[in-house]
């Protein structure tokens, strides 16, 4: 297949679009892959559509390989099934809602659990029909509050969503494992740098859940990776290693100190060092102090009901900030707020800046604590009076913890689990999410299947998504350089870019022959045959457009040499007679 | 590729769905190709999606062959461009409108002239970039008042729409001709029985327009075809052959008759025969009488303005009804209504049932007439008084025609143009429409292109659509029999259906080997391997699902014979050793 640049519907831009902040957005617009139609809504120009379709094909192949069956639901959906699962309202402003000419409520599908579950309920009735995995590659709609970064987070976007239905939990584990492997294959084939992150299961209530995050500074999510090993996790899902307990016997008694000018952890550490306090024979650090953050928590209530707030303290080593996202994930389904001035005023035993765990114990306030606060651990903490701190405050002796909780920030260098070195903090773009949903939807739709014993059983479900259009943005983010895009061979719009950068008629003729020969060899070629464009502009465009191999018929063509530029790599000088074989070899990899 | 029926997400139904009226709707639901999600909104099940995609591929190949470049616009569109062409309001209730979370008006795209024109304006500036043909294969939305017949007329449907941009009218002619040829190729490849109908250009104001109609009793459109020749046309576009004028000299004078009980054309003809009147020496027929239908017409006005209605008469041979659709198309842009009782009451010279052309001439009322009312033609018509008719009322002598118009119904047997025999009336389903739009949209968006002389010029545009999902319904309509579907090889979900209808383990084993061999030969196979399903049910399902070739390992398998049923055709007995070659031969055609 040959496409001539002189005819391609394309105009490359030298300037970044005004609204673009990240690399992929800038380059995909400048290189004429996509074009904005409305905020968060993009048009796929010919080059962009070719890459999008190729990514879809990779995903399709891997989904078919695990027995997935492709189908296609409408994007325009009736309200009823989404009403049945409360998502019609739960989605809030993220859902595009509309009414048809008869006033019926409809929506543009953001995800299709309801529809797939309904289809399985209608078509299947016996355990013999299971397991089944269904998927679609479809245009989806979410009315994002802040659509950003071009196709990285659009309001209309292409997604692969699949759903597994199994009769047993072991079956769900197997379907989940197959999807996990398929996703790895997809991202490996596309040469994406990604991490599989343990995710918190969140409000969905399922048992297992992992996110596939592309490593990228343009990402909105922070995650951790082990320096030595495979471990990676969402920050919310990181589990703090628990240190061994310390015997209570023989520990020095709690001691109270007057500590003027020690209102921050830094000044407290300074004071402790000046005071000559030591821990295990070494100098005191922030990690030896214990902060007591006051919050209040409440269980969720129905509309119109008032929440019953309950005061609680959260104990965290002084060298770490409270990570509200981690706290939120840990407390779920409870909600929380930081305690207000009013809360302090109402509870006079709380001395702001000097709250310690003993007052909380004494007044029956629930004490949450970081897992490091093991029995026998000794801390410098607030003394429940102004300008008072206490040292040698030992957990399990001087105060009690009601519940351990993940609420402290994760820091670069924290230990990774199972001896995998330490943790690094990275930014990531969510590419995919696999999820053991369980029976939430099959129960909501009362899916009853006859099992082997002729009894009714409810199948269990997995839900698995990959952002197809987002994957294209990720490829641009991870692989571009300052000159332009750089596609992996498998999803490049064309495998080879041929540029005639020589005004001799012979060069153009040789170019014509070269592209014909490449086409005959089954290579997809983009041919820059534009007669009046300078070599410099042709080179710039070739680098911007990002085909993996660029063959230039330039100055050295007179000597029978074709310049072969490997995008983002070396430049070879290849005799004209060998160029087709060389390119075929490179393309076939 | 092999798909096992034991695993396919499918349930065939023996009963027609309650809401289905036409064959394609009944069969596509019963055979598990599509499933209703909402009124006029359908889900594509695995079999249906395979055929849909194959139809798309045929269309894509033919569009690429004429140099079309594929791209993809969003379905969710901003209001502004559609406001600019007034279509935001003109579409009325047919447009799905919605607001995003910020209150911005958006729509679901029914067709994309505005978007393509805008893209060309942004990307192109020189005549050297032209001509260009762009297309997309996309999900489109129209909120039909009466969605009907399953995917035949849905509210969410798949369409190929393309747009040509040329600098000259001759260029547009060429782009149009290319599309016409591509559409013929598409419908020929899919073995669709279709007619290319001249269409009226209508409100779009373009110069040439043709519709591709699939011949089908389920169609909503009526069209005519010549018995001997290629001619076909929308009923609105049929041009009445004009008979030669007749010399006025020597014609008998007009004669007035009292005609009690001759209020209908039938009773008038009866009276004329009883009276002994003759025309050219033969008995009078209804075609010798002239009806005068009273209407009123008005030019369109802006919102809030009152229409100025003007009385007019329409003369039509008495043996034909007034075809209001033809009259509407002829009068456009004027609108019309039939005259009301009040109109008759206001104009006392109109004697209901006896209106003749002379009174209209006398009172300055505009006279439209069927083209058969040539100068010198003599008619029996109303005498402008109760119970009075006149005979030998000669056009151009006794009355004048102001304007000839196509308003009479077309009848089976009417002469076809250019000696192509006579016309037959047929029902058709609109499959495609090709249209010379001209500069309506390029002017609306002020597309200015520098021509060869460096002057600004506005390109001219063609618009071309094909209903992809509708084409699937048409294939079902035209090719199904009472047993089920029957797909052409090129778009069948699978090319061969293999059914094991024999309980011997040897037969199932042979079936496994056969499908593996077919797969190795590049054939797509649907394999009915269901162990506990009776041969009768397997045959019924095979016929319902409609693969073109069905290989049965049944009773005669013990004798080494495989039954090869050609769907809708003969059944062959093929030795097992020859079956793969035979099927490959049939599939390759």
Short mmCIF file of N, CA and C in Angstrom, two decimals, chain B residues 200 236 295-300 309-310 312-314 322-338 366-369 403-407:
data_model
loop_
_atom_site.label_atom_id
_atom_site.label_comp_id
_atom_site.label_asym_id
_atom_site.label_seq_id
_atom_site.Cartn_x
_atom_site.Cartn_y
_atom_site.Cartn_z
N UNK B 200 -35.28 13.79 -7.40
CA UNK B 200 -35.42 15.24 -7.49
C UNK B 200 -34.36 15.83 -6.57
N UNK B 236 -41.38 10.83 -7.81
CA UNK B 236 -41.34 12.30 -7.89
C UNK B 236 -40.53 12.78 -9.10
N UNK B 295 -56.16 24.04 -5.49
CA UNK B 295 -55.16 24.10 -4.42
C UNK B 295 -54.87 25.57 -4.10
N UNK B 296 -54.08 25.79 -3.09
CA UNK B 296 -53.53 27.13 -2.90
C UNK B 296 -52.04 26.98 -2.60
N UNK B 297 -51.27 27.92 -3.06
CA UNK B 297 -49.81 27.83 -2.93
C UNK B 297 -49.29 29.07 -2.20
N UNK B 298 -48.13 28.91 -1.59
CA UNK B 298 -47.51 30.05 -0.91
C UNK B 298 -46.00 29.89 -0.92
N UNK B 299 -45.32 31.00 -0.98
CA UNK B 299 -43.87 30.97 -0.85
C UNK B 299 -43.53 30.82 0.63
N UNK B 300 -42.38 30.17 0.96
CA UNK B 300 -42.02 30.03 2.37
C UNK B 300 -41.69 31.40 2.95
N UNK B 309 -51.24 33.03 0.76
CA UNK B 309 -51.78 31.93 -0.05
C UNK B 309 -52.41 32.47 -1.33
N UNK B 310 -52.20 31.69 -2.41
CA UNK B 310 -52.75 32.10 -3.70
C UNK B 310 -53.47 30.89 -4.29
N UNK B 312 -55.01 28.28 -6.96
CA UNK B 312 -54.55 27.77 -8.26
C UNK B 312 -55.31 26.49 -8.59
N UNK B 313 -55.41 26.20 -9.89
CA UNK B 313 -56.05 24.96 -10.32
C UNK B 313 -55.00 24.04 -10.91
N UNK B 314 -55.19 22.73 -10.74
CA UNK B 314 -54.27 21.75 -11.32
C UNK B 314 -55.09 20.81 -12.19
N UNK B 322 -54.47 12.70 -8.18
CA UNK B 322 -53.42 13.68 -7.88
C UNK B 322 -52.41 12.99 -6.95
N UNK B 323 -51.12 13.07 -7.33
CA UNK B 323 -50.07 12.51 -6.46
C UNK B 323 -49.46 13.68 -5.71
N UNK B 324 -49.83 13.79 -4.46
CA UNK B 324 -49.44 15.00 -3.71
C UNK B 324 -47.92 15.11 -3.55
N UNK B 325 -47.23 13.96 -3.46
CA UNK B 325 -45.77 14.01 -3.34
C UNK B 325 -45.15 14.56 -4.62
N UNK B 326 -45.71 14.14 -5.78
CA UNK B 326 -45.19 14.65 -7.06
C UNK B 326 -45.50 16.14 -7.19
N UNK B 327 -46.71 16.53 -6.79
CA UNK B 327 -47.08 17.95 -6.87
C UNK B 327 -46.15 18.76 -5.96
N UNK B 328 -45.91 18.26 -4.76
CA UNK B 328 -45.05 18.96 -3.80
C UNK B 328 -43.65 19.16 -4.38
N UNK B 329 -43.10 18.08 -4.97
CA UNK B 329 -41.76 18.17 -5.55
C UNK B 329 -41.73 19.15 -6.72
N UNK B 330 -42.84 19.18 -7.49
CA UNK B 330 -42.87 20.07 -8.66
C UNK B 330 -42.99 21.53 -8.27
N UNK B 331 -43.77 21.78 -7.23
CA UNK B 331 -44.02 23.17 -6.84
C UNK B 331 -42.85 23.77 -6.07
N UNK B 332 -42.02 22.93 -5.44
CA UNK B 332 -40.95 23.41 -4.59
C UNK B 332 -40.16 24.55 -5.27
N UNK B 333 -39.85 25.64 -4.61
CA UNK B 333 -39.95 25.86 -3.15
C UNK B 333 -41.34 26.31 -2.67
N UNK B 334 -42.30 26.49 -3.59
CA UNK B 334 -43.64 26.85 -3.11
C UNK B 334 -44.20 25.70 -2.28
N UNK B 335 -44.99 26.06 -1.27
CA UNK B 335 -45.73 25.04 -0.54
C UNK B 335 -47.16 25.03 -1.05
N UNK B 336 -47.89 23.94 -0.81
CA UNK B 336 -49.29 23.94 -1.24
C UNK B 336 -50.18 23.27 -0.21
N UNK B 337 -51.47 23.63 -0.29
CA UNK B 337 -52.51 22.91 0.45
C UNK B 337 -53.67 22.71 -0.50
N UNK B 338 -54.46 21.65 -0.29
CA UNK B 338 -55.69 21.50 -1.07
C UNK B 338 -56.65 22.61 -0.64
N UNK B 366 -54.38 31.03 -11.44
CA UNK B 366 -53.30 30.35 -12.14
C UNK B 366 -53.69 28.91 -12.47
N UNK B 367 -53.42 28.49 -13.70
CA UNK B 367 -53.76 27.13 -14.13
C UNK B 367 -52.47 26.33 -14.36
N UNK B 368 -52.26 25.33 -13.48
CA UNK B 368 -51.20 24.35 -13.72
C UNK B 368 -51.85 23.19 -14.48
N UNK B 369 -51.08 22.54 -15.36
CA UNK B 369 -51.68 21.40 -16.05
C UNK B 369 -50.66 20.29 -16.27
N UNK B 403 -48.86 26.96 -16.60
CA UNK B 403 -47.60 26.26 -16.34
C UNK B 403 -47.86 24.76 -16.32
N UNK B 404 -46.99 24.03 -17.00
CA UNK B 404 -47.12 22.57 -16.97
C UNK B 404 -46.42 22.03 -15.74
N UNK B 405 -46.98 20.95 -15.20
CA UNK B 405 -46.50 20.47 -13.91
C UNK B 405 -46.69 18.96 -13.80
N UNK B 406 -45.76 18.30 -13.05
CA UNK B 406 -45.91 16.86 -12.80
C UNK B 406 -46.69 16.67 -11.52
N UNK B 407 -47.95 16.29 -11.63
CA UNK B 407 -48.76 16.15 -10.43
C UNK B 407 -49.65 14.92 -10.49
#
